[in-house]
Each structure stands twice: as C-alpha cells, then as structure tokens.
Tab-separated table of C-alpha atoms in Angstrom:
chain	number	residue	atom	x	y	z
A	1120	MET	CA	65.487	-1.797	-2.963
A	1121	LYS	CA	62.018	-1.494	-2.143
A	1122	VAL	CA	59.966	0.359	-4.421
A	1123	PHE	CA	55.898	-0.377	-5.218
A	1124	LEU	CA	54.500	0.910	-8.653
A	1125	ASN	CA	50.969	0.993	-8.196
A	1126	GLY	CA	48.625	1.482	-11.408
A	1127	GLY	CA	46.551	4.157	-9.549
A	1128	GLY	CA	44.070	2.060	-7.696
A	1129	ALA	CA	42.955	2.788	-4.331
A	1130	ASP	CA	41.278	1.285	-1.245
A	1131	ILE	CA	40.238	-2.638	-2.381
A	1132	GLN	CA	42.244	-2.004	-5.100
A	1133	ALA	CA	45.420	-1.800	-3.835
A	1134	LYS	CA	44.745	-4.076	-1.265
A	1135	ASP	CA	47.079	-6.914	-1.720
A	1136	ALA	CA	49.626	-4.498	-2.231
A	1137	TYR	CA	49.320	-2.532	1.359
A	1138	LYS	CA	49.295	-6.084	2.771
A	1139	LYS	CA	52.790	-6.644	1.561
A	1140	LEU	CA	53.994	-3.159	2.421
A	1141	ASN	CA	52.476	-3.685	6.094
A	1142	GLN	CA	54.799	-6.817	6.006
A	1143	ILE	CA	57.952	-5.146	5.297
A	1144	ILE	CA	58.168	-1.762	7.125
A	1145	ASP	CA	59.276	-0.608	10.228
A	1146	HIS	CA	56.177	-0.156	12.469
A	1147	SER	CA	57.914	2.100	14.890
A	1148	LYS	CA	58.552	4.835	12.448
A	1149	PRO	CA	55.750	7.412	10.556
A	1150	CYS	CA	54.841	7.136	7.128
A	1151	LEU	CA	56.131	10.376	4.887
A	1152	TYR	CA	53.350	11.315	2.574
A	1153	ILE	CA	53.988	13.180	-0.552
A	1154	PRO	CA	51.292	14.879	-2.341
A	1155	LEU	CA	53.400	17.117	-4.616
A	1156	ALA	CA	51.814	16.340	-7.965
A	1157	MET	CA	48.553	17.834	-6.788
A	1158	LYS	CA	48.037	21.519	-6.389
A	1159	GLN	CA	48.748	22.983	-3.158
A	1160	GLU	CA	45.402	24.011	-2.190
A	1161	LYS	CA	44.602	20.646	-2.168
A	1162	TYR	CA	46.817	19.311	0.203
A	1163	ASP	CA	44.304	19.411	3.084
A	1164	GLY	CA	42.155	17.051	1.180
A	1165	CYS	CA	44.598	14.974	0.406
A	1166	TYR	CA	45.854	14.501	3.821
A	1167	GLU	CA	42.235	13.391	4.681
A	1168	TRP	CA	42.403	11.085	1.734
A	1169	ILE	CA	45.873	9.274	2.888
A	1170	THR	CA	44.680	8.867	6.372
A	1171	GLY	CA	41.859	6.714	5.319
A	1172	GLU	CA	43.541	5.013	2.862
A	1173	LEU	CA	46.506	3.716	4.882
A	1174	ARG	CA	44.383	2.744	7.895
A	1175	ALA	CA	45.296	-0.951	7.504
A	1176	ILE	CA	49.325	0.256	7.548
A	1177	GLU	CA	50.419	-0.051	11.161
A	1178	VAL	CA	52.454	2.841	11.705
A	1179	PRO	CA	52.475	5.775	14.496
A	1180	GLY	CA	51.689	8.589	12.273
A	1181	ILE	CA	51.643	10.239	8.784
A	1182	ASP	CA	53.694	13.252	7.952
A	1183	MET	CA	52.908	15.054	5.067
A	1184	VAL	CA	55.132	17.835	3.205
A	1185	ARG	CA	53.782	20.871	1.691
A	1186	SER	CA	56.680	21.681	-0.989
A	1187	ALA	CA	59.280	20.179	-2.482
A	1188	GLU	CA	61.546	22.682	-0.627
A	1189	GLU	CA	60.174	21.394	2.702
A	1190	LEU	CA	60.864	17.686	1.124
A	1191	SER	CA	64.471	18.525	0.647
A	1192	THR	CA	65.091	19.267	4.333
A	1193	LYS	CA	63.488	15.887	5.428
A	1194	ASN	CA	65.741	13.416	6.990
A	1195	LEU	CA	64.012	9.983	4.815
A	1196	ASN	CA	65.695	7.600	7.218
A	1197	ASP	CA	63.306	9.239	9.669
A	1198	TYR	CA	60.162	7.367	8.107
A	1199	SER	CA	59.026	3.903	7.670
A	1200	PHE	CA	58.194	4.333	3.867
A	1201	LEU	CA	57.464	7.491	1.750
A	1202	PHE	CA	54.001	7.302	-0.029
A	1203	ILE	CA	54.140	9.570	-3.330
A	1204	GLY	CA	50.680	10.084	-4.296
A	1205	GLY	CA	48.948	10.998	-8.169
A	1206	GLY	CA	48.378	13.895	-9.685
A	1207	ASN	CA	50.174	15.703	-12.577
A	1208	THR	CA	53.261	13.873	-13.353
A	1209	PHE	CA	55.213	16.635	-14.703
A	1210	LYS	CA	54.617	19.144	-11.943
A	1211	LEU	CA	55.883	16.219	-9.460
A	1212	LEU	CA	58.901	15.377	-11.550
A	1213	HIS	CA	59.777	18.884	-11.660
A	1214	ASP	CA	59.492	19.978	-8.189
A	1215	LEU	CA	61.640	16.920	-7.317
A	1216	LYS	CA	64.413	17.789	-9.661
A	1217	THR	CA	64.333	21.932	-8.775
A	1218	SER	CA	64.463	21.072	-5.201
A	1219	GLY	CA	67.239	18.378	-5.078
A	1220	SER	CA	64.608	15.622	-3.869
A	1221	LEU	CA	64.968	13.470	-6.649
A	1222	GLU	CA	68.517	12.661	-5.733
A	1223	LYS	CA	67.685	12.461	-1.752
A	1224	ILE	CA	65.115	9.796	-2.847
A	1225	SER	CA	67.447	8.358	-5.049
A	1226	GLU	CA	69.954	7.879	-2.086
A	1227	TYR	CA	67.035	6.615	0.150
A	1228	ILE	CA	65.896	4.044	-1.980
A	1229	ASN	CA	69.589	2.795	-2.944
A	1230	ASP	CA	69.933	2.452	0.925
A	1231	ASN	CA	66.664	-0.049	1.313
A	1232	GLY	CA	64.395	2.336	1.789
A	1233	ILE	CA	60.739	1.855	0.794
A	1234	VAL	CA	58.400	4.091	-1.603
A	1235	PHE	CA	54.886	3.303	-2.480
A	1236	GLY	CA	54.105	5.126	-5.851
A	1237	GLY	CA	50.628	5.680	-7.087
A	1238	SER	CA	49.882	6.726	-10.505
A	1239	ALA	CA	52.118	9.881	-11.242
A	1240	GLY	CA	54.131	8.675	-8.292
A	1241	ALA	CA	54.722	5.251	-9.804
A	1242	ILE	CA	55.274	6.911	-13.330
A	1243	ILE	CA	58.352	9.221	-12.294
A	1244	PHE	CA	60.236	5.645	-11.623
A	1245	GLY	CA	60.302	4.768	-14.899
A	1246	LYS	CA	62.916	5.752	-17.778
A	1247	ASP	CA	61.249	9.056	-18.587
A	1248	LEU	CA	57.508	10.083	-18.768
A	1249	GLU	CA	56.952	9.391	-22.370
A	1250	ALA	CA	54.245	6.815	-21.933
A	1251	CYS	CA	52.207	9.418	-20.141
A	1252	LYS	CA	52.339	12.312	-22.485
A	1253	LEU	CA	49.084	11.769	-23.694
A	1254	ALA	CA	47.519	11.588	-20.183
A	1255	ASP	CA	48.947	14.626	-18.417
A	1256	VAL	CA	49.820	18.133	-19.533
A	1257	ASN	CA	53.161	19.435	-18.991
A	1258	GLU	CA	52.471	22.786	-17.274
A	1259	VAL	CA	55.500	23.398	-15.887
A	1260	ASP	CA	57.263	23.310	-19.190
A	1261	LEU	CA	59.023	20.394	-17.945
A	1262	GLN	CA	62.236	19.672	-20.338
A	1263	ASP	CA	64.227	16.898	-18.638
A	1264	ILE	CA	61.574	14.141	-18.354
A	1265	ASN	CA	63.806	11.475	-17.151
A	1266	GLY	CA	62.704	9.314	-14.044
A	1267	PHE	CA	64.718	7.275	-11.799
A	1268	ASP	CA	64.985	4.575	-14.308
A	1269	ILE	CA	64.454	1.780	-12.041
A	1270	LEU	CA	63.167	-0.570	-14.183
A	1271	ASN	CA	66.135	-0.155	-16.746
A	1272	GLY	CA	65.192	1.373	-19.860
A	1273	VAL	CA	60.808	1.207	-19.409
A	1274	SER	CA	58.551	3.730	-18.981
A	1275	ILE	CA	55.394	3.596	-17.238
A	1276	LEU	CA	51.597	4.177	-17.804
A	1277	CYS	CA	49.104	4.224	-15.122
A	1278	HIS	CA	45.159	3.858	-15.066
A	1279	TYR	CA	45.618	1.623	-18.114
A	1280	THR	CA	41.737	-0.170	-18.957
A	1281	ASN	CA	40.397	2.238	-16.243
A	1282	CYS	CA	39.484	4.898	-18.269
A	1283	THR	CA	36.761	5.091	-21.394
A	1284	PRO	CA	36.878	2.282	-24.362
A	1285	GLU	CA	37.921	5.356	-26.407
A	1286	LYS	CA	40.566	6.829	-24.362
A	1287	ASP	CA	42.215	3.003	-23.613
A	1288	GLU	CA	42.153	2.541	-27.326
A	1289	GLU	CA	43.845	5.876	-27.829
A	1290	SER	CA	46.460	4.979	-25.117
A	1291	LYS	CA	47.256	1.641	-26.909
A	1292	GLN	CA	48.014	2.886	-30.451
A	1293	TYR	CA	50.346	5.694	-28.509
A	1294	LEU	CA	52.424	3.167	-26.961
A	1295	LEU	CA	52.192	0.857	-29.867
A	1296	GLU	CA	53.895	3.879	-31.872
A	1297	LEU	CA	55.887	4.489	-29.009
A	1298	SER	CA	57.408	0.864	-28.185
A	1299	GLN	CA	59.140	1.286	-31.601
A	1300	HIS	CA	61.812	3.015	-29.855
A	1301	ARG	CA	60.907	3.173	-26.106
A	1302	THR	CA	59.473	-0.129	-24.259
A	1303	SER	CA	56.721	0.667	-21.893
A	1304	VAL	CA	54.349	-0.894	-19.472
A	1305	ALA	CA	50.667	0.025	-19.086
A	1306	LEU	CA	49.486	-0.928	-15.459
A	1307	PRO	CA	45.782	-1.114	-14.294
A	1308	GLU	CA	44.646	0.371	-11.423
A	1309	GLU	CA	44.147	-3.262	-9.577
A	1310	VAL	CA	47.891	-4.029	-10.533
A	1311	THR	CA	51.361	-3.407	-8.543
A	1312	LEU	CA	55.010	-4.087	-9.472
A	1313	PHE	CA	57.107	-4.653	-6.296
A	1314	VAL	CA	60.596	-3.744	-7.544
A	1315	GLY	CA	63.110	-5.198	-5.410
A	1316	ASP	CA	67.189	-5.549	-5.716
A	1317	ASN	CA	66.758	-8.626	-7.939
A	1318	CYS	CA	63.176	-9.386	-8.818
A	1319	VAL	CA	60.034	-7.564	-9.926
A	1320	GLU	CA	56.851	-9.134	-8.587
A	1321	VAL	CA	53.413	-8.403	-9.936
A	1322	ILE	CA	50.826	-8.192	-7.329
A	1323	GLY	CA	47.157	-8.378	-8.066
A	1324	ASP	CA	44.878	-10.340	-10.159
A	1325	LEU	CA	44.977	-8.632	-13.282
A	1326	PRO	CA	47.583	-8.684	-15.791
A	1327	TYR	CA	49.962	-5.610	-16.922
A	1328	TYR	CA	50.479	-5.056	-20.625
A	1329	LEU	CA	53.991	-4.787	-22.027
A	1330	PHE	CA	54.662	-2.732	-25.276
A	1331	GLU	CA	57.755	-3.537	-27.214
A	1332	ASN	CA	58.958	-3.501	-30.870
A	1333	GLY	CA	55.430	-2.666	-32.232
A	1334	GLN	CA	53.657	-5.174	-29.948
A	1335	ILE	CA	51.597	-5.746	-26.876
A	1336	TYR	CA	52.019	-8.498	-24.809
A	1337	VAL	CA	49.603	-9.105	-21.758
A	1338	LYS	CA	51.573	-10.854	-18.946
A	1339	ASN	CA	51.076	-11.972	-15.439
A	1340	GLU	CA	54.836	-12.000	-14.475
A	1341	TRP	CA	57.771	-10.019	-15.284
C-alpha cells in the first residue's frame, strides 16, 4: 500500500509530497486523474489544473476519467498512480460505490498500487465521512458513508486551520464532540500523510491534529 493523504493543499503546499511521489512511481506509465468529486461541467478546468499541478511529476501523460462508469472499465495497473481530487466528498464516495470502482481501487492499493488523494480524495480513505459532515453537503443522499478505512478506524478532515477562525473553531468543537466515539485526524493543507504497509509518514513542516477521547493532540509523527 502506498497512499498519500493530502490535506487539500496545492502547488508549493504539497511540494514535499509530490517529491516523494515522483521518487516511487513507475515513470513509464501515465497518471490517471479522477475528478469525480467535482461537477462534470468543471472537468475541463480540472484537467487544465492537474496538468499544471503535476508539472514536476515525471510521467508520459495524464489521463482523466469523466464518469465513475468510465473508471470502472479501466485497468488501473496501466497507470503509475491515481490522483483523486477534491470537491464534494459525498458525491465522490457515492459515485465510486455505485459503479463498483471502490472495490477496484481497494484491490489496486492492496496490490501495491499508488494513490494520491487530495481533500475529498483523502477523506474517503478514512473510516467514514463523519469528520467532514460540517464541511460537505450530502446532496446525493449517500446512506453508507463508510470509506476505505486504511487508518484502522480513524476518520479524516482536511483544510483544518486553513479556513476562517470561526470555521476552524466550529470544526474543532465538532471533532471534539465526535471524538467521544470516533477518532479523527484533521490535516492542514500543508500536511500529507503517506500510508505504507507498515507505517505512516508525516510529510510537511506543520503538525496535524488528532481528536480522541474528548481531547485534541497536536502531533508531528504518527
């Protein structure tokens, strides 16, 4: 397993994570970009963004899917890594589940596949979407909000400390209450967790925040 959980940052905020990504991928294969958290009418702009965002990643090209159904037909082993972008987390998880793509991605990462998830693309790898309920609207009426759970029971919130002071305080109080029965991590945009088979590495100069048993812990290591 090689999964990057990025707090929603871009460009310089994610430079150290991109550096590690570039070190471990197969440079002979393209990247597969999955923008399904966004609305379809924004996909052209998403592709323009990703080509600039990954300019330092040495791959022969970037393919982009435009639907979960298209994703379900892909052979993921044809790609050096998957990049799952941000947007509405409930829409993203809904589309992956209804198309059968969730199982495909799970098999891919368990077979040593590499995934870079940013914001919504990171949150879905947590236990469930409980931690992001204040940040996202469940417009698709997703009932099963369980994610990939690669952190063994920990839910994820992104963009923490990058919003307004009022919004960050609201998120803090919500996660403290949630921590009575659910452990969560809150990631600033400048922080990426790299999840390997037997370890979790914290990439970035800032700490992340662990909410557990009604307490908040500021941490630099997993």
